Each structure stands twice: as structure tokens, then as C-alpha cells.
Short mmCIF file of C-alpha atoms in Angstrom, two decimals:
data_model
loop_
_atom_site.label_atom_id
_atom_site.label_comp_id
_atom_site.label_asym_id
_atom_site.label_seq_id
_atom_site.Cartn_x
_atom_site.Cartn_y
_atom_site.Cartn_z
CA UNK A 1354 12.11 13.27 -25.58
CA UNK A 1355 9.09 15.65 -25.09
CA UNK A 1356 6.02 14.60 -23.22
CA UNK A 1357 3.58 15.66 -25.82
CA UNK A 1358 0.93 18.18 -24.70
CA UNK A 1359 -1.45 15.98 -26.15
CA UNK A 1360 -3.16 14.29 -22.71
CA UNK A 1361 -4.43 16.48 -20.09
CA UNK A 1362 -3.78 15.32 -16.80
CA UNK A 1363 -7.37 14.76 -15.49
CA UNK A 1364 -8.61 15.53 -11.97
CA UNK A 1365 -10.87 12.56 -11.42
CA UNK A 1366 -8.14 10.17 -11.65
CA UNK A 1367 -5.78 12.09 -10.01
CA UNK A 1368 -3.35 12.24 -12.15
CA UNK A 1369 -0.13 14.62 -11.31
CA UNK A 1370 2.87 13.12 -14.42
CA UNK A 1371 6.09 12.92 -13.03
CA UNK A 1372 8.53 15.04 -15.88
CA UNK A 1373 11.53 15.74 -13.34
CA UNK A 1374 14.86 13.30 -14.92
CA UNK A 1375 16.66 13.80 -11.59
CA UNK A 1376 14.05 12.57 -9.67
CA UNK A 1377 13.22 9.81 -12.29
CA UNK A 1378 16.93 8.75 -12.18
CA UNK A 1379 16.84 8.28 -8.09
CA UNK A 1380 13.51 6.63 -8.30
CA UNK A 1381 15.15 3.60 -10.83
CA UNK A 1382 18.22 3.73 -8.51
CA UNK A 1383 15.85 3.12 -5.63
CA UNK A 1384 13.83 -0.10 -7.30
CA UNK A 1385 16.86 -1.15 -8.76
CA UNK A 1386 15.10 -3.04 -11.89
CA UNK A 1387 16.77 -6.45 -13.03
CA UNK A 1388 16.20 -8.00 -16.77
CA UNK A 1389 14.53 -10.87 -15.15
CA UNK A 1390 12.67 -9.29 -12.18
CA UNK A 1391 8.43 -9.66 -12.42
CA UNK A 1392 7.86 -5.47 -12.52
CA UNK A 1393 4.56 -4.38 -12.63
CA UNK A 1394 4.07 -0.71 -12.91
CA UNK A 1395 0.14 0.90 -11.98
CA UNK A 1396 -0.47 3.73 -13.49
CA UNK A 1397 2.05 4.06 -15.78
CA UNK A 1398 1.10 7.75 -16.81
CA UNK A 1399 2.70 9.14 -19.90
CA UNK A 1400 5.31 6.73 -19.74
CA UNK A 1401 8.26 8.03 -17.88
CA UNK A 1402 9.37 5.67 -15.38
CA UNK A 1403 7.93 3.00 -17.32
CA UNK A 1404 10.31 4.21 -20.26
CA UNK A 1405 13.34 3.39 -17.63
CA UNK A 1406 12.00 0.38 -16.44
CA UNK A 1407 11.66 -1.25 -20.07
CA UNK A 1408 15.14 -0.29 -21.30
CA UNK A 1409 16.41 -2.53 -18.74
CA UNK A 1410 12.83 -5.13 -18.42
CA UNK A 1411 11.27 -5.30 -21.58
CA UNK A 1412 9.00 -7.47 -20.00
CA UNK A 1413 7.26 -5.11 -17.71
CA UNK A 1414 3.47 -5.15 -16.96
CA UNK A 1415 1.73 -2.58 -16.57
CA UNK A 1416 -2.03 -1.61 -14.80
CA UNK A 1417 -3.75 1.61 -16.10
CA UNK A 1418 -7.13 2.93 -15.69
CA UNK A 1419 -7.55 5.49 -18.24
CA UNK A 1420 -8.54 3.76 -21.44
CA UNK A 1421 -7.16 7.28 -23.78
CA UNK A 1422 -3.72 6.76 -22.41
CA UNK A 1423 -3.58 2.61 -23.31
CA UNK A 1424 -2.84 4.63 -27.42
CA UNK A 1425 -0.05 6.54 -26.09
CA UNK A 1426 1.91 4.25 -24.21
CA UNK A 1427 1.21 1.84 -27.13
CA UNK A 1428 2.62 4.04 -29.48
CA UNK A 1429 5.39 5.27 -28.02
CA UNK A 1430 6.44 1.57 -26.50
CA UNK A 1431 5.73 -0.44 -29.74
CA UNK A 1432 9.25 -1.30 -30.13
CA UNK A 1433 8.97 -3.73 -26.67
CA UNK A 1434 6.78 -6.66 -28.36
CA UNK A 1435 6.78 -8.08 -24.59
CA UNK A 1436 5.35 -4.64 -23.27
CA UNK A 1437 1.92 -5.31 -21.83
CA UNK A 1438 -0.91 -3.32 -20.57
CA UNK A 1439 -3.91 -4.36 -18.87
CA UNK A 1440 -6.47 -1.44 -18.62
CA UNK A 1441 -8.72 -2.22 -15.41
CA UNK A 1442 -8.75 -0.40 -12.04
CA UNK A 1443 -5.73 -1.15 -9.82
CA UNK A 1444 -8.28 -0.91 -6.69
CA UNK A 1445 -10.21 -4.00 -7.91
CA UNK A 1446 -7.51 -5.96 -9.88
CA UNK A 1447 -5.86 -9.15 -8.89
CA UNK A 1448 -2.04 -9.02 -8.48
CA UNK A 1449 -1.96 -13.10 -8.59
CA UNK A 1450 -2.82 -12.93 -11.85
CA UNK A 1451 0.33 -11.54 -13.22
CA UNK A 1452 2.72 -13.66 -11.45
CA UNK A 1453 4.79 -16.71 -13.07
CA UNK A 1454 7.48 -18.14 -11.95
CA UNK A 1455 8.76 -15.21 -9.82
CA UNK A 1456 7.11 -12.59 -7.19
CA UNK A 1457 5.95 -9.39 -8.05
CA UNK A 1458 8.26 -6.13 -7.81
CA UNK A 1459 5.36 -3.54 -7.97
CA UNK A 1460 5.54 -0.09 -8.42
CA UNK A 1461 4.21 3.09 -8.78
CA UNK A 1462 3.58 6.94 -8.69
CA UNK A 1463 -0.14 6.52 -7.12
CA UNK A 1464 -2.76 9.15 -7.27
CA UNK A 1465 -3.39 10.57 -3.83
CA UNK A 1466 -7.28 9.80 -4.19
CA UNK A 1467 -6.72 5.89 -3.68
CA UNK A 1468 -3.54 5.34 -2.37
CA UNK A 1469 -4.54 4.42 1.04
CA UNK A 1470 -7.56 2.03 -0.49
CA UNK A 1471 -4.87 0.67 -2.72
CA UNK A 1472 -2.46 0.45 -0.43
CA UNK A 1473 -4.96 -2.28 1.48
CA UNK A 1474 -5.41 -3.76 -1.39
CA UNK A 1475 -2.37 -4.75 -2.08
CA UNK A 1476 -1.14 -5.72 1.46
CA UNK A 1477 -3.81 -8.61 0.64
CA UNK A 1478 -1.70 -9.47 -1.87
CA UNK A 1479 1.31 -9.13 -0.34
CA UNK A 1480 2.11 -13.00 -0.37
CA UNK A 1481 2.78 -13.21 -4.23
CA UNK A 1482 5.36 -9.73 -3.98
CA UNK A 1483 8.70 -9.57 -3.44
CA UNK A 1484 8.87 -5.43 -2.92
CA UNK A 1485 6.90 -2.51 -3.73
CA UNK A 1486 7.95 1.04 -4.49
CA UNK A 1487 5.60 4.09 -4.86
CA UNK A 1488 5.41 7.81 -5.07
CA UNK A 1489 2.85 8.64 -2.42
CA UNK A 1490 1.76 12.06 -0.56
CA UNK A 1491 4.58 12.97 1.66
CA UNK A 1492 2.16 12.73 4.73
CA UNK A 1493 0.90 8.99 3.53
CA UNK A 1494 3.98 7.41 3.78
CA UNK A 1495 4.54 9.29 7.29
CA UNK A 1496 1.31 7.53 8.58
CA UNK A 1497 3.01 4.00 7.45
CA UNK A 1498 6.13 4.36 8.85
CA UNK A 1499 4.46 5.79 12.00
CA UNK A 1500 5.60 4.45 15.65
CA UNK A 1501 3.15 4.44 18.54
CA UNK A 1502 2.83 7.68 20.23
CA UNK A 1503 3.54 9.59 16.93
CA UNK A 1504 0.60 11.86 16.07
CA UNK A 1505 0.96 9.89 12.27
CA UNK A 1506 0.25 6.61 13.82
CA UNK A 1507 -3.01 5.22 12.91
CA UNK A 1508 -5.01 2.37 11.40
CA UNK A 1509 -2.70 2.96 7.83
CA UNK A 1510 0.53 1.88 9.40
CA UNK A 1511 -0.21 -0.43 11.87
CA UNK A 1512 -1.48 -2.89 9.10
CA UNK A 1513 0.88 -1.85 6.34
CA UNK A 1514 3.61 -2.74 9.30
CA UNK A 1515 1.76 -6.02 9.74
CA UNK A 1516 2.56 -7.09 6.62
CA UNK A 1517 5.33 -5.27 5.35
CA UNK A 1518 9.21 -3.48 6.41
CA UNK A 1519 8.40 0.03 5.95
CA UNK A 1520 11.28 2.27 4.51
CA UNK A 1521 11.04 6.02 3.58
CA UNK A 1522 13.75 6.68 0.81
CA UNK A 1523 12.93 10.11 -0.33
CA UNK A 1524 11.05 13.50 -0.63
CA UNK A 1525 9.72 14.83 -3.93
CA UNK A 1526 8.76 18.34 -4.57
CA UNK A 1527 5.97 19.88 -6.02
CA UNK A 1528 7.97 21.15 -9.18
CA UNK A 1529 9.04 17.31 -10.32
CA UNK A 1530 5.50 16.56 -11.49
CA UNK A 1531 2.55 18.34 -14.14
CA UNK A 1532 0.86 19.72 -12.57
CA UNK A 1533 2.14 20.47 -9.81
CA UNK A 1534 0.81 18.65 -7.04
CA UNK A 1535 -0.44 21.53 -3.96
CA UNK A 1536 1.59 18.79 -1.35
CA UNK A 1537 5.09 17.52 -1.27
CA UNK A 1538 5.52 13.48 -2.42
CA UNK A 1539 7.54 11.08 -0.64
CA UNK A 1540 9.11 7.41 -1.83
CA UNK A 1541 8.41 4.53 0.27
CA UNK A 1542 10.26 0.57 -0.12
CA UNK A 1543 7.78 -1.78 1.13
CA UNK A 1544 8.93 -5.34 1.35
CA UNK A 1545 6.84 -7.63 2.74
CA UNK A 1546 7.78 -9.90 5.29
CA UNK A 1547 8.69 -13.17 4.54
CA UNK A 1548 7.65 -14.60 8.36
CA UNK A 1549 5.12 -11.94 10.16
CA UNK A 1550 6.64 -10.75 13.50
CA UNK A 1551 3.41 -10.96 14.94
CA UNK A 1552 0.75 -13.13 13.20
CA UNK A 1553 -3.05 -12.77 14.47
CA UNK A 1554 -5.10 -15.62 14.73
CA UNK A 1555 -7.75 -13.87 12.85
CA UNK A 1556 -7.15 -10.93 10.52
CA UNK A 1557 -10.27 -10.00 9.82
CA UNK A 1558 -10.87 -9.40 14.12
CA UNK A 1559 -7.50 -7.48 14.03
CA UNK A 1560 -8.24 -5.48 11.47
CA UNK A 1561 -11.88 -4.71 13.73
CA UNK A 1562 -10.08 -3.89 16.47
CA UNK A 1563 -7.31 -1.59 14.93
CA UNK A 1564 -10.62 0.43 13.04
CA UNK A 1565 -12.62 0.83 16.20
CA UNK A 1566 -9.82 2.30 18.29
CA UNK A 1567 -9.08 4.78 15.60
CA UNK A 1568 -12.47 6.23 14.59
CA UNK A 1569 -12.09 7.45 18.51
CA UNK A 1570 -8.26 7.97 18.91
CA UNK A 1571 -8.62 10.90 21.37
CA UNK A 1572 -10.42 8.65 23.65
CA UNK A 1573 -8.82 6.43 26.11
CA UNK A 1574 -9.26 2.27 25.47
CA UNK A 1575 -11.75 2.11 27.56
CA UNK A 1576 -14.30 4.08 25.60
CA UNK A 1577 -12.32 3.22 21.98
CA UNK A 1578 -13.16 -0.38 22.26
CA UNK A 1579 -15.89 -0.50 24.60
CA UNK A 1580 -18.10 -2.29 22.17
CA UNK A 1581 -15.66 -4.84 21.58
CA UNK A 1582 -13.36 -5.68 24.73
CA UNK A 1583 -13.42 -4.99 28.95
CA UNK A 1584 -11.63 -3.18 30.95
CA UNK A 1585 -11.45 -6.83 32.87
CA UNK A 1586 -9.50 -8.55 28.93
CA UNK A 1587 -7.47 -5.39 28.78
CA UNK A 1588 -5.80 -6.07 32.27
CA UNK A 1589 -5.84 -9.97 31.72
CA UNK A 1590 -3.67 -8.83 28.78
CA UNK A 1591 -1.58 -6.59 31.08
CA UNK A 1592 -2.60 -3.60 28.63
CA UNK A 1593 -3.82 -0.04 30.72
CA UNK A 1594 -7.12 1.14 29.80
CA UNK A 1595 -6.50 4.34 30.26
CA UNK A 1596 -3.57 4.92 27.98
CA UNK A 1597 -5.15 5.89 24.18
CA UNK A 1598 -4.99 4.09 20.50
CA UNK A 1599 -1.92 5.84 19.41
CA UNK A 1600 0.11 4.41 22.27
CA UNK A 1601 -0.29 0.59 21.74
CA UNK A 1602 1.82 -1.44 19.58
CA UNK A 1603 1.53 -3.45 16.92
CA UNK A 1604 1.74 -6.36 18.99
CA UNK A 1605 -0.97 -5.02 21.59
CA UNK A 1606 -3.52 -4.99 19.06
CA UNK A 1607 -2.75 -8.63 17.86
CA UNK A 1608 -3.08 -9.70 21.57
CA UNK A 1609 -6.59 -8.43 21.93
CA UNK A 1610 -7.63 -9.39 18.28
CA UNK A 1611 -6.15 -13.01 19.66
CA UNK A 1612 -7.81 -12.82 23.12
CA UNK A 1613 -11.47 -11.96 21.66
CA UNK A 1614 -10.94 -14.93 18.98
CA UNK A 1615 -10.20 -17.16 22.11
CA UNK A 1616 -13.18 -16.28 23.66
CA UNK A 1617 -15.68 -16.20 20.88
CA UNK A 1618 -14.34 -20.05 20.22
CA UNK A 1619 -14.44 -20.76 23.70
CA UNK A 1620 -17.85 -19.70 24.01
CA UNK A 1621 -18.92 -21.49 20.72
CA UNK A 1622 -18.03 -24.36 22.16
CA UNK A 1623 -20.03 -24.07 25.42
CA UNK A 1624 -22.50 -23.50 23.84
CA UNK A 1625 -22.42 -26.17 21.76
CA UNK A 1626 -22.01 -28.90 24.60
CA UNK A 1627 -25.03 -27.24 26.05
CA UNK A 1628 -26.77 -27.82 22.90
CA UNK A 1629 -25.13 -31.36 22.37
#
């Protein structure tokens, strides 16, 4: 089967088609697609996972931005009356939607523009998926399997690892896609987990905290979250002030997110026997 040189890749969405069957092949072995699995696939491209996926789930789903593709895959899937296609924007659309009786498997070859964006997105979701696989910039899914103290870690995969096991399966060169991307791709399993090792009280005050400390990751904790916490809650908390971002733990930032939720409510409510 020839890709037909009919659809340009185009830079504003990103778009780099995967055209490599070797890599193709190891991708499918990696998601492992069953007939009865919920697959959703975003940005299905010209077709060429999705081709693999349907042979084996001819019910697949899936999300694609660019409205002169939706003919193509059309055409060249009409033989899969189950096939279907919702054209919207991945960033903005709502997983939930899609699922049935089963969780999600989601996958995906994402375009480096939005991956991180989408990645969030998702991880919102994450309660209605069973696992997600995508095709990401080699250096994106090094940020979310980052440990502290690795230069990688960051705001990405501290939250991704909130939510989700985080396993690299493979590299991808340059040469497996058209055009060829200028960085090397990498496959990552996500699957979330199904009892978080460390829940935050508030994930909206975690997600604060993790976002503060990194705009100013060269900076010790001190002066990273000096706006939001004191030296005096860092040592209630047993955490040094002096040590930087990229050296806490996952669990480090939930127990400050926690301790400044205990506080706000604690204060809330002095306040309000004052006022009562």
C-alpha cells in the first residue's frame, strides 16, 4: 500500500506521518490491541497505525483535527462500518465521552507542538483510561520518566508520575516518519494508577506548588516558593530549604501542597469563629 502523495504534511499542526513498517510493527506489539479493547487513536494521520489497529479492532475511534484528512481516512477505511472519526481538537475534547462499558486504551503519534498541553489534558482524564501509548519527542518522554536530581525532572513528570506508571519502550529515528522530524521520537506506556501512591488533598494547590518551584528551578526553595510557603513549613515538614526544585520528590511536593491546604482551612475557620 502507498501513502498517496496527495496530503502535505502541514507545519501548523505539526504533522511528521509515520511510513516506517518496522517501526509500525513494534509500535502494535507494544499496545498490544484486543478485538474488544475501547482504542482511541488522536491524530490518526494518513492512516497507518490506525490501519493495524482496525484489522484487529474494527471498532476503533479515532480524534483528528484536520478536517481535509477526515476524506482520506474515510475512503480508504470504508470497509470498517464501525470505524469512527470525530474531527475536533484533541486539546479541548472530552475523553469521557467515548467510553462505554470499558476504559479507554488511547493512543497516539502526537505532534510535538501540544504534546505536553495534551499530555495534561489527558492526565485529567486519566480516571476513565486503562493505558495510553504515544510517539512523543525523544526528550518529552525523558522529562516524564524523570527522577529527582535528573536535569529532565520538572513540572512534566512529576504530575504525569502523579497520575500515571511511566514506561519508556522505545526510540524512533528521524528516517521512520515524512518528513523527517529534525529530533529523534521516543514510545512511552502510560498506565494510570489504579490507587495514587501519594494523593494530595488538593490538586489544584499541588499543581501551584510544583509550577512555582519550576519557573525558578536554579534557585534554592527558599526563594522558589517564597510566595507560597516559609522557611519555618519547610522544616515543620522536615524538608531543607536550601536544597533546589529538582531534588524533591514526588511525595515532598504533596506534603507542602497538603500542609498549605491545612493551614488555609485552619485559618478559615478562625476566622470564621471570630466572625461567628
Amino acid at each position: 500500500m502507498s501513502n498517496k502523495p496527495g496530503h502535505q504534511a502541514r507545519k501548523r499542526f505539526g504533522q511528521n506521518f509515520l511510513h516506517d513498517p518496522g517501526v509500525i510493527e513494534r509500535i502494535i506489539r507494544a499496545i498490544h490491541p484486543k478485538a474488544d479493547d475501547a482504542m482511541v487513536e488522536i491524530g490518526p494521520g494518513l492512516g497507518a497505525i490506525t490501519e493495524e489497529i482496525l484489522a484487529v479492532n474494527p471498532r476503533l475511534q479515532v480524534v483528528e483535527l484536520d478536517r481535509d484528512l477526515i476524506p482520506v481516512l474515510r475512503t480508504k477505511f470504508f470497509n470498517y462500518p464501525e470505524f469512527r472519526i470525530h474531527q475536533a481538537d484533541a486539546l479541548t475534547f472530552d475523553f469521557s465521552q467515548l467510553v462505554a462499558d470499558r476504559p479507554l486504551r488511547i493512543i497516539g503519534n502526537l505532534p510535538y507542538n501540544i504534546s505536553t498541553p495534551l499530555i495534561f489534558h489527558l492526565l485529567g482524564q486519566a480516571g476513565v483510561v486503562q493505558d495510553m501509548h504515544f510517539m512523543l519527542q525523544k526528550e518529552v518522554v525523558q522529562r516524564m520518566a524523570a527522577v529527582p536530581g535528573d536535569n529532565n525532572y520538572g513540572r512534566l513528570g512529576i504530575m504525569t508520575q502523579y497520575f500515571c506508571k511511566v514506561q519508556p519502550l522505545f526510540e524512533v529515528g528521524p528516517g521512520a516518519f515524512r518528513p523527517s522530524p529534525k529530533v529523534d521520537s521516543a514510545i512511552v506506556r502510560l498506565v494510570p494508577h489504579t490507587t495514587l501512591p501519594h494523593p494530595a488533598k488538593d490538586l489544584e494547590t499541588l499543581q501551584a506548588v510544583v509550577r512555582t518551584a519550576f519557573n525558578a528551578r536554579r534557585k534554592t526553595l527558599r526563594k522558589a516558593l517564597g510566595g507560597l510557603v516559609t522557611v519555618a513549613q519547610l522544616g515543620e515538614l522536615g524538608i531543607n530549604d536550601g536544597l533546589r526544585p529538582e531534588n524533591l520528590s514526588l511525595a515532598d511536593f504533596v506534603a507542602i501542597a497538603d500542609k498549605l491546604v491545612d493551614e488555609k482551612q485552619h485559618t478559615e475557620r478562625v476566622n470564621g469563629e471570630h466572625h461567628g
